[in-house]
Coordinates of C-alpha atoms and ligand atoms in Angstrom, one line a residue:
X1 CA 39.1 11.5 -14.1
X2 CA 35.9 11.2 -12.3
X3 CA 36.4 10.8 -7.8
X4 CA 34.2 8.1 -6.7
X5 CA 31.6 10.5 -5.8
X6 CA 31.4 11.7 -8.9
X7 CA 30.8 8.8 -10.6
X8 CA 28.0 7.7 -8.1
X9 CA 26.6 10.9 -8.9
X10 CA 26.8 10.4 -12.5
X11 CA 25.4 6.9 -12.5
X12 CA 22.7 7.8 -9.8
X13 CA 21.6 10.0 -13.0
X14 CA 22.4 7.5 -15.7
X15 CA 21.1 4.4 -14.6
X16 CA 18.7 4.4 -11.4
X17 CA 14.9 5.7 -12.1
X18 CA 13.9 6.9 -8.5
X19 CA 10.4 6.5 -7.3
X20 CA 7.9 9.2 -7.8
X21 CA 10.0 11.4 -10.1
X22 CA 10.5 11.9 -13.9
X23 CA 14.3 10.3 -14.9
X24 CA 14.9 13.3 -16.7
X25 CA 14.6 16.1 -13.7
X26 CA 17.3 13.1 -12.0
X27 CA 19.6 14.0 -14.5
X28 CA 19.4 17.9 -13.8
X29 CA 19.4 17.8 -10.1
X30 CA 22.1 17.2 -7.6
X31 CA 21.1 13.7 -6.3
X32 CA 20.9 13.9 -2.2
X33 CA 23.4 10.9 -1.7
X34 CA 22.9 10.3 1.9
X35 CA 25.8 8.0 3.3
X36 CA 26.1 7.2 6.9
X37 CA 23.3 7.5 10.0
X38 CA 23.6 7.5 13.5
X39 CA 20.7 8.0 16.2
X40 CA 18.6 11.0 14.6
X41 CA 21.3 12.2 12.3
X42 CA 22.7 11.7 9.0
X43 CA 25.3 12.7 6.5
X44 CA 25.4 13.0 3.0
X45 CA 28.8 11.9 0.6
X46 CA 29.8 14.9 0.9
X47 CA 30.3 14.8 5.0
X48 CA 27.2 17.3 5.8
X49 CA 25.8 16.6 8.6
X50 CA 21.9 16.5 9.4
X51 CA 18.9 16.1 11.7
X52 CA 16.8 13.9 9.8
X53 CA 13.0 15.8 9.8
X54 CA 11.6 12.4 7.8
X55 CA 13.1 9.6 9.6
X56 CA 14.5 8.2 6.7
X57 CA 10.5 7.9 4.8
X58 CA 8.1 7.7 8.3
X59 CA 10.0 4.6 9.1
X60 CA 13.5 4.8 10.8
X61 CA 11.5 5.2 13.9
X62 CA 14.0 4.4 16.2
X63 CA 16.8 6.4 15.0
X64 CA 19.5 4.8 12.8
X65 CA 22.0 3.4 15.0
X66 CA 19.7 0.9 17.3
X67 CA 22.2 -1.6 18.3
X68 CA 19.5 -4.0 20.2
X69 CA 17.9 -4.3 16.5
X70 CA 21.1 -4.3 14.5
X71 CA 22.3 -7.3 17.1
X72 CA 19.1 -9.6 16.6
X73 CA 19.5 -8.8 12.5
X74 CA 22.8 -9.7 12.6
X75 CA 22.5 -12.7 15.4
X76 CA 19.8 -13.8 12.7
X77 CA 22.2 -13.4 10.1
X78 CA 24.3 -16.0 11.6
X79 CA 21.2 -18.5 12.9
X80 CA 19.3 -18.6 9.3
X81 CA 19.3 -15.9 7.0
X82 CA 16.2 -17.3 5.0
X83 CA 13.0 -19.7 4.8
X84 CA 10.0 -19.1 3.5
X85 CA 6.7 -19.4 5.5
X86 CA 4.5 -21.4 2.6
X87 CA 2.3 -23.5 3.5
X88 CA 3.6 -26.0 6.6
X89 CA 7.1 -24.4 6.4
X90 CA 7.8 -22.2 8.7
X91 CA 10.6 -20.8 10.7
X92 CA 10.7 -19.4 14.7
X93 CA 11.2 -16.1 14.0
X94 CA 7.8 -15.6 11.8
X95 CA 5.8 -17.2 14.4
X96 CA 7.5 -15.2 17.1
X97 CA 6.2 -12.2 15.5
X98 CA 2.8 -13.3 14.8
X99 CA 2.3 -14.4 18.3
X100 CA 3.9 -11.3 19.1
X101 CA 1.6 -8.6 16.9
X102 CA -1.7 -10.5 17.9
X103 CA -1.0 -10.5 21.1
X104 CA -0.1 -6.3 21.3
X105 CA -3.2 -5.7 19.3
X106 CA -4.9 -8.2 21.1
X107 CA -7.2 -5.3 23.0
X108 CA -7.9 -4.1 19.4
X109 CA -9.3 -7.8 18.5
X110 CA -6.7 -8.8 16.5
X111 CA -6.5 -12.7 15.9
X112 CA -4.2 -13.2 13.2
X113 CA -1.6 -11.8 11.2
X114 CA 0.2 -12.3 7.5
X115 CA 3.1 -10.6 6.5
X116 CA 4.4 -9.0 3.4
X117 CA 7.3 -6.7 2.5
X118 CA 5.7 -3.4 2.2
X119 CA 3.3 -1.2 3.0
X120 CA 2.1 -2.2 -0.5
X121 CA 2.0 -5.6 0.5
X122 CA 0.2 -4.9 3.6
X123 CA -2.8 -2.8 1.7
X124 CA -2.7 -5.3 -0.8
X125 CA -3.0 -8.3 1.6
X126 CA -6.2 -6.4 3.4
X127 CA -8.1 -5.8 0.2
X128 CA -7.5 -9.5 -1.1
X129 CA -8.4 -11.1 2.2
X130 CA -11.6 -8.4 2.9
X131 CA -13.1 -9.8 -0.1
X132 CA -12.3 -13.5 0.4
X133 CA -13.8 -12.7 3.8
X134 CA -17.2 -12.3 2.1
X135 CA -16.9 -15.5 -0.2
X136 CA -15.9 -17.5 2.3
X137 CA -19.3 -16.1 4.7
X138 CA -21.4 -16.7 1.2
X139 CA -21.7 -12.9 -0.2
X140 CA -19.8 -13.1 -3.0
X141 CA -21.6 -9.9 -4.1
X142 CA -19.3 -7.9 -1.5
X143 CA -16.5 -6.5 -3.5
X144 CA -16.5 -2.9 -3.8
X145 CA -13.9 -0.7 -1.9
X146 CA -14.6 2.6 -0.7
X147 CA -11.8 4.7 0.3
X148 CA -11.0 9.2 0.5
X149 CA -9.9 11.5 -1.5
X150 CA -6.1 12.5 -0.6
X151 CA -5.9 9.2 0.4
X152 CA -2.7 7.5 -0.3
X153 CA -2.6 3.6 -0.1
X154 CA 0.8 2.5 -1.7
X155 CA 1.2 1.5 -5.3
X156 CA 0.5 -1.8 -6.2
X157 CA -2.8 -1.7 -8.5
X158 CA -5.4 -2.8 -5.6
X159 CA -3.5 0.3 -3.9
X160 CA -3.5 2.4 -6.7
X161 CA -7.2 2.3 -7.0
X162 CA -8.4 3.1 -3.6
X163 CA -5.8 5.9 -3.8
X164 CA -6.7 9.5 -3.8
X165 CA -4.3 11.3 -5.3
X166 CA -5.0 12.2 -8.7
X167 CA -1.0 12.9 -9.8
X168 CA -0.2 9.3 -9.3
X169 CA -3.1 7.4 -10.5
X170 CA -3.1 8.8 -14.0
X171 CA -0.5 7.1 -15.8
X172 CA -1.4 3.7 -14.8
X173 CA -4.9 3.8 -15.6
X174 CA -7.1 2.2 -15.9
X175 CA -6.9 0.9 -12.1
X176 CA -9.4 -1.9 -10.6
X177 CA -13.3 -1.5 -11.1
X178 CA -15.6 -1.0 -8.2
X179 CA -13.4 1.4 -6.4
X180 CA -15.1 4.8 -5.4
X181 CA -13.9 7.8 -3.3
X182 CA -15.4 10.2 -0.9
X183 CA -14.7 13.2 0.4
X184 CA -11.8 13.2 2.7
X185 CA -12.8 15.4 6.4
X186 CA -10.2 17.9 5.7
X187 CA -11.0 21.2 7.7
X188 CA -8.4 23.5 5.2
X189 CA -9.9 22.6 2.4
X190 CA -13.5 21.3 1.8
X191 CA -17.1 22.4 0.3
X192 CA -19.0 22.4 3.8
X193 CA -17.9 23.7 6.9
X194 CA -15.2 25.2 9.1
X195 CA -16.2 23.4 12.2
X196 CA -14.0 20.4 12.8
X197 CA -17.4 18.6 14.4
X198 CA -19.9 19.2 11.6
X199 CA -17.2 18.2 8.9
X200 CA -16.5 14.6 10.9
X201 CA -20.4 14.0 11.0
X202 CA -21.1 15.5 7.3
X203 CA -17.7 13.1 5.5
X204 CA -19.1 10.3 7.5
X205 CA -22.7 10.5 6.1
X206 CA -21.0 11.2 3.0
X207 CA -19.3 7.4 3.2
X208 CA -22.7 5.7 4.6
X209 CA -24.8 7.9 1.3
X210 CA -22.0 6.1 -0.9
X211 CA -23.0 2.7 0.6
X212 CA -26.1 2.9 0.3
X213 CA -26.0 4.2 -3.4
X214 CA -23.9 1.6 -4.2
X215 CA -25.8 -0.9 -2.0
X216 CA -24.3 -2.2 1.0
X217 CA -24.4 -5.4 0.0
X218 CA -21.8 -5.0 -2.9
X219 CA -19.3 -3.0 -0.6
X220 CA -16.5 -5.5 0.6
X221 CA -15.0 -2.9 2.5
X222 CA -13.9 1.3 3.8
X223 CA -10.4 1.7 3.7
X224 CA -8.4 5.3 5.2
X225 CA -5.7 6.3 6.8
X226 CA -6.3 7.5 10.5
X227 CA -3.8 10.6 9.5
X228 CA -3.8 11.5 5.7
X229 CA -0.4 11.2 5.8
X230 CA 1.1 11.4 2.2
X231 CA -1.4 14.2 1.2
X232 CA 0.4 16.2 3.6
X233 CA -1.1 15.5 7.0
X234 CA -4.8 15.6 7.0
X235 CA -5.3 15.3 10.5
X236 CA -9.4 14.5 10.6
X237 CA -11.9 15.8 13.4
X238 CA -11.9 13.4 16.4
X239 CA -16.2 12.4 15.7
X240 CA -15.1 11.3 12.4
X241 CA -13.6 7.6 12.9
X242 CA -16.0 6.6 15.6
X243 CA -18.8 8.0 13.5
X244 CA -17.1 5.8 10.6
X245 CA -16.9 2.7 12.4
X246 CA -20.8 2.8 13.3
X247 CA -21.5 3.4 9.7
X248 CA -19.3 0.8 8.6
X249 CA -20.9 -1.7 11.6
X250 CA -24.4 -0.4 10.7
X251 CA -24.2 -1.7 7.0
X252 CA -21.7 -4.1 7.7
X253 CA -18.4 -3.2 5.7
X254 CA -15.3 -4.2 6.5
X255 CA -13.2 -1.1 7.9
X256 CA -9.5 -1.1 6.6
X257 CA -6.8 1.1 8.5
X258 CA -4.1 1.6 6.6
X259 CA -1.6 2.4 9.6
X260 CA 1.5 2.2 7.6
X261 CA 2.5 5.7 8.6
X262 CA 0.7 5.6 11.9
X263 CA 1.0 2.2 13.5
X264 CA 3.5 1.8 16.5
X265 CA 3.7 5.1 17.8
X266 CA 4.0 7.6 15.3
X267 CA 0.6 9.5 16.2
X268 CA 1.4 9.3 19.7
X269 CA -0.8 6.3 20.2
X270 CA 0.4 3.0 20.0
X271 CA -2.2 2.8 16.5
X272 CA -4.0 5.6 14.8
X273 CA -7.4 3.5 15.9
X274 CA -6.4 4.3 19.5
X275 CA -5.5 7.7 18.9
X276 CA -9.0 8.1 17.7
X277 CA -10.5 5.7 20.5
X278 CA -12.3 3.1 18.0
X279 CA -11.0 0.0 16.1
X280 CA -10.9 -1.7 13.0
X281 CA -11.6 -5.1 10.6
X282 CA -8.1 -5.3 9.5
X283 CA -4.7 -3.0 9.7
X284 CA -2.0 -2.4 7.3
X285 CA 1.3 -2.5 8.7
X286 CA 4.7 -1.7 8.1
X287 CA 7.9 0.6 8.0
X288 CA 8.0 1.3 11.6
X289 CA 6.8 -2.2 12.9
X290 CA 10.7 -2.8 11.8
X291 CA 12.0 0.8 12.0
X292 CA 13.0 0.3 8.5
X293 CA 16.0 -1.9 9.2
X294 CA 14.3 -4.5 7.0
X295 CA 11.4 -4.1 4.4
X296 CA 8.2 -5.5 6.6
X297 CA 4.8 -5.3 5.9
X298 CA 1.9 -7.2 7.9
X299 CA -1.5 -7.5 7.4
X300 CA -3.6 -7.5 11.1
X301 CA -6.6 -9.4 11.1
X302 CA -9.5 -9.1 13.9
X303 CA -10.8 -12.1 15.5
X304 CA -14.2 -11.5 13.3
X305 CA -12.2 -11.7 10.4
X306 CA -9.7 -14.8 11.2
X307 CA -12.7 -16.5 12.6
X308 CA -14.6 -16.6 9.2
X309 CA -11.3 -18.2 7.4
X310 CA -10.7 -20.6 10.3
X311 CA -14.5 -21.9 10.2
X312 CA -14.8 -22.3 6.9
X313 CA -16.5 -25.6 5.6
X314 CA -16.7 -24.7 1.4
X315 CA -12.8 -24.9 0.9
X316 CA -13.3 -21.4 0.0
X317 CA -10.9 -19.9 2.8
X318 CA -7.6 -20.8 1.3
X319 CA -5.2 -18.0 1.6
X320 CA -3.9 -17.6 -2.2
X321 CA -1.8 -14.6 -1.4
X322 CA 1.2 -14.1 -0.3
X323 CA 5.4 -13.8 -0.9
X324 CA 8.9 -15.6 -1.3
X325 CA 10.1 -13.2 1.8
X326 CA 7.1 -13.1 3.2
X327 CA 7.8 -13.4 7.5
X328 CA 11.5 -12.8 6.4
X329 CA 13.1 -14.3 9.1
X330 CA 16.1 -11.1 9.0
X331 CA 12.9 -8.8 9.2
X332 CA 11.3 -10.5 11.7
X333 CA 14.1 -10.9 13.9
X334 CA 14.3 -7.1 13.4
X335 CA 10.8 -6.5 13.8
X336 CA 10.8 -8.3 17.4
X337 CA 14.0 -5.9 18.2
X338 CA 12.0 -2.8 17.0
X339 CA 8.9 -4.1 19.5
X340 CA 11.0 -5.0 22.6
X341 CA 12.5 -1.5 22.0
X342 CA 9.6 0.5 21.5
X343 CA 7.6 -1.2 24.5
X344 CA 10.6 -1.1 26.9
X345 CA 11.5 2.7 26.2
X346 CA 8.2 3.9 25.8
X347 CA 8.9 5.3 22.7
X348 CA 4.8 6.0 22.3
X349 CA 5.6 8.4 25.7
X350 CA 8.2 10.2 23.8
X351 CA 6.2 10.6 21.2
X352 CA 3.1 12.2 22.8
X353 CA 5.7 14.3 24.8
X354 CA 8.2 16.0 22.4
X355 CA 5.2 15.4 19.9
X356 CA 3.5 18.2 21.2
X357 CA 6.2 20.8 21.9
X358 CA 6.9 19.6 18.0
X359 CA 3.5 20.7 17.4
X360 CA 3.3 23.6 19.0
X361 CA 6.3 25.3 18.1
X362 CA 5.0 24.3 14.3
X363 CA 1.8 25.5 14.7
X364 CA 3.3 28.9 14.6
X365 CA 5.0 29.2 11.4
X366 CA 1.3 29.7 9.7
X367 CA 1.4 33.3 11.7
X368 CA 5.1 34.5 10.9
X369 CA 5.3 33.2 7.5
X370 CA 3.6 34.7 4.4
X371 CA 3.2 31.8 2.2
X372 CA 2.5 29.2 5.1
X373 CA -1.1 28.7 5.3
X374 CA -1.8 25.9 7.0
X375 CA 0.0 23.9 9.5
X376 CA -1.3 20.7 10.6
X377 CA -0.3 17.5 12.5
X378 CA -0.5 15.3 15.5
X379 CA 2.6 13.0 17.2
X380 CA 6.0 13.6 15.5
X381 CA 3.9 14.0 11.8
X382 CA 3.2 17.7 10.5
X383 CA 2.4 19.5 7.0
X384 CA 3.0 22.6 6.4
X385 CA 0.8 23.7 3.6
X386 CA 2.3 26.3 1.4
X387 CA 0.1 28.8 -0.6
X388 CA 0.3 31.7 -3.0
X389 CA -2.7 33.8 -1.3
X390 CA -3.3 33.0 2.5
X391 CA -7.0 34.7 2.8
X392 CA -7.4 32.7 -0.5
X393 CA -5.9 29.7 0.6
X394 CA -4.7 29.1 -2.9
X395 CA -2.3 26.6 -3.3
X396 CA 1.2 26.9 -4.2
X397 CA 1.2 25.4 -8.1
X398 CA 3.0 22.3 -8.8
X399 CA 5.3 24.4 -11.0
X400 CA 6.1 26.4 -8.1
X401 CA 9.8 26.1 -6.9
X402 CA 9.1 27.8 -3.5
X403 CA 8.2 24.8 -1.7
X404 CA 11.4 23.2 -3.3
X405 CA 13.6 26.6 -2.2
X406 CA 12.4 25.7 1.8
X407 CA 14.0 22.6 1.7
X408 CA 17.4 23.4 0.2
X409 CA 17.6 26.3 2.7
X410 CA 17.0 23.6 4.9
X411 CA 19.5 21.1 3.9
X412 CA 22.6 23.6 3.8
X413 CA 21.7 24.6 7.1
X414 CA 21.5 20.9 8.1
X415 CA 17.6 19.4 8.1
X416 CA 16.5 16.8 6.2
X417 CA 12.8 17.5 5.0
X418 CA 10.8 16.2 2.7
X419 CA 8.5 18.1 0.2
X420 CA 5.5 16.6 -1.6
X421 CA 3.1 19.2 -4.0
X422 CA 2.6 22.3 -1.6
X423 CA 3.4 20.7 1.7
X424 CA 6.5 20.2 3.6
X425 CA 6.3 16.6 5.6
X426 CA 8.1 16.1 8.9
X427 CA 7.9 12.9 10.6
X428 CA 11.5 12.4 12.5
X429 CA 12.3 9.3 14.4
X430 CA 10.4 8.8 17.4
X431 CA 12.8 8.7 19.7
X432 CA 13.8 12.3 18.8
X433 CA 15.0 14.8 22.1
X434 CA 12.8 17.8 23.1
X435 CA 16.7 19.4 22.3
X436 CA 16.9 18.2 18.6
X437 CA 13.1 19.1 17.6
X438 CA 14.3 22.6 19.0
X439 CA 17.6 22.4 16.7
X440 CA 15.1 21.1 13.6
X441 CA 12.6 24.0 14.5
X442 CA 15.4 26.6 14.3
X443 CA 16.7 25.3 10.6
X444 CA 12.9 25.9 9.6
X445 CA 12.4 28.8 10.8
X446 CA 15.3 30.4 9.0
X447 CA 14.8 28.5 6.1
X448 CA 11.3 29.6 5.6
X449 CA 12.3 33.5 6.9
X450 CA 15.3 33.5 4.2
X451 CA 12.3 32.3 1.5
X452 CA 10.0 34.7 2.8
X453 CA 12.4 37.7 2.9
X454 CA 13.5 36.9 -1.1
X455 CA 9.9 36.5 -2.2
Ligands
LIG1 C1 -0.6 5.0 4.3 C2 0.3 4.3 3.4 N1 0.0 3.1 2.9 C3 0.8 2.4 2.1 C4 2.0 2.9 1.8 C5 2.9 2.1 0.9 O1 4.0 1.6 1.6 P1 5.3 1.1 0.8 O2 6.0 2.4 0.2 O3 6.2 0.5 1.9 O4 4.9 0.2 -0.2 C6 2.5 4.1 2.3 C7 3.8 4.6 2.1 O5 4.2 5.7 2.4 C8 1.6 4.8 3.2 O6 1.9 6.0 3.7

């Protein structure tokens, strides 16, 4: 007779294919069931208790027992728990948060926002509406995307194909025509330089060289990440999104940030386009504009860009995109919580503070550890890039069960972490304590020392 447990177990492996992993290894490995949060903590089934190092996936930025946000979800529960936003319908609650998003990214030049469920949805959103932007201003011509390498974009199949990550494009090719990539500035690893300057000025000429040999007046738009953040937390040289933005200005394409892991606070800026003192055409938004109570995404447009759609005299701006759930009224009510909270705590402060006694005391695991070769990150984000020759920086394989190893060490002695390829990613709730990073820095330390000393 199988407990409850059990059986979740067993149907966990029987009947739910899990994102970004082959059903069979689901059926060989224990299933990390986790059951119950509160604040920065979680247990599993089994009652093990937890700091949670990923912040449920960069997104439960405000811990897990919020209450303002859990009262305006549940308040919303009550009032109208859904209504779509098509066309003339609309309900308060979506136009609370639009008001609301524009307004906060007003200083950006934001003028308009649309909302989706996803990060997906958001990246989606921008690469639909930055080439409507160029039919509508009579260059139909303008479709190309340009994104980087190591550049992760969600996974719908606009996403997909400005992706740069090899391992998950393959089985669904072939992904959308005109897409191209470039290299990504990425200090560790790259063909040109060691210093962080002349890397930001050589991968930005790299982007305007693309441009101009695909001809600018095909590109529709540049879309990146202001922190790499899936490939492991490619932090890039400071030059190299100011330098970006004149390049995109100079030949006029449309620059894309996909903040899904950096927007609201996680860099320790507000945005990753403040943290690297420029601005954008459009933003992808999501897990953390709601904390991850409620699948969000939004799509931020500048005034340039909303401008185009709301002059429009060819018909040519109507907006033939969007969802059922988009401006989910539940989401948005959570999303406002998320906002009040963030801007009335200064959560962003938190961030920058603990963020970089986080850092710091991370930074040094590359010197006491012999497989850690590179540690990199900014805010509460951080890799730690595993290798199997330091002096060679070679990385580990993807066969290797090392990296793996770290993070059950680190789960028995009560950290969440998450492990993607060679790298460890961190990124724990923003409103983590100087106290708890220190508790989640001790289980990594001895998890990578107990590693080390059985290699
Ligand atoms: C930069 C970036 N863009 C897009 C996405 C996709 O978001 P979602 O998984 O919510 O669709 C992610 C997800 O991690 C991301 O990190």
């Amino acid at each position: 007779m199988k407990t409850g447990i059990d059986q979740l177990k067993q149907d966990n492996a029987q009947y739910l294919f899990h994102p970004m992993a082959h059903p069979q290894a689901m059926q060989k490995t224990k299933p990390d069931i986790i059951a119950r949060g509160e604040g920065c903590w979680i247990w599993d089934i089994d009652g093990h208790k937890m700091i949670d190092g990923v912040a449920g996936l960069w997104s439960s930025n405000l811990g897990h027992s919020n209450k303002r946000v859990r009262d305006a979800i549940v308040a919303q529960l009550d009032e109208l728990p859904f209504y779509n936003t098509f066309r003339g319908t609309t309900h308060p609650r979506a136009i609370e948060l639009s008001a609301r998003v524009v307004k906060m990214m007003q200083p950006d030049g934001v003028g308009a926002v649309m909302f989706g469920n996803s990060g997906s949805d958001a990246v989606e959103g921008a690469l639909k509406i930055a080439r409507q932007y160029w039919k509508v201003l009579g260059q139909p011509e303008r479709t190309k995307f340009i994104s980087l390498k190591q550049g992760y974009h969600g996974v719908h199949f606009g996403g997909m194909s400005v992706n740069g990550l090899a391992n998950i494009r393959r089985a669904y090719e072939p992904l959308m025509p005109g897409c191209f990539h470039v290299d990504s500035p990425w200090l560790y690893r790259n063909a040109y330089t060691q210093d962080p300057e002349e890397l930001g000025r050589i991968c930005a000429g790299l982007l305007e060289r693309e441009i101009q040999f695909q001809g600018a007046d095909t590109v529709a738009a540049f879309i990146a990440e202001p922190v790499q953040g899936s490939a492991g937390v490619i932090v890039p040289p400071p030059n190299f999104w100011p330098l970006v933005r004149e390049v995109c200005e100079r030949h006029k394409v449309l620059l894309i940030a996909d903040e899904v892991v950096t927007g609201f606070g996680r860099s320790g800026a507000m945005f990753g386009t403040r943290l690297w003192g420029t601005t954008a055409d459009i933003w992808c938004l999501a897990k953390g504009i709601s904390s991850g109570y409620v699948p969000l995404g939004a799509t931020a447009l500048s005034k340039k860009v909303a401008d185009a759609f709301l002059a429009d005299t060819a018909g040519l701006g109507t907006v033939a995109h969007g969802y059922t759930y988009s401006g989910h009224p539940v989401a948005a009510a959570a999303a406002l919580a998320t906002l009040d909270e963030l801007e009335e705590k200064d959560v962003v402060g938190n961030v920058a503070r603990v963020g970089a006694h986080f850092q710091e005391r991370m930074a040094q695991f590359e010197r006491k550890f012999s497989f850690v070769g590179n540690v990199r990150g900014v805010g509460l984000m951080t890799g730690i890039e595993m290798v199997t020759d330091k002096a060679k920086r070679t990385p580990q394989p993807r066969s290797s069960d090392i990296p793996a190893r770290v993070a059950r060490e680190a789960y028995q002695r009560g950290a969440m972490v998450r492990i993607s390829g060679p790298n460890m990613i961190l990124s724990p709730p923003l409103v983590i304590t100087r106290e708890e990073v220190d508790h989640l820095v001790d289980i990594l330390e001895a998890s990578y020392a107990a590693v080390d000393k059985a290699l």
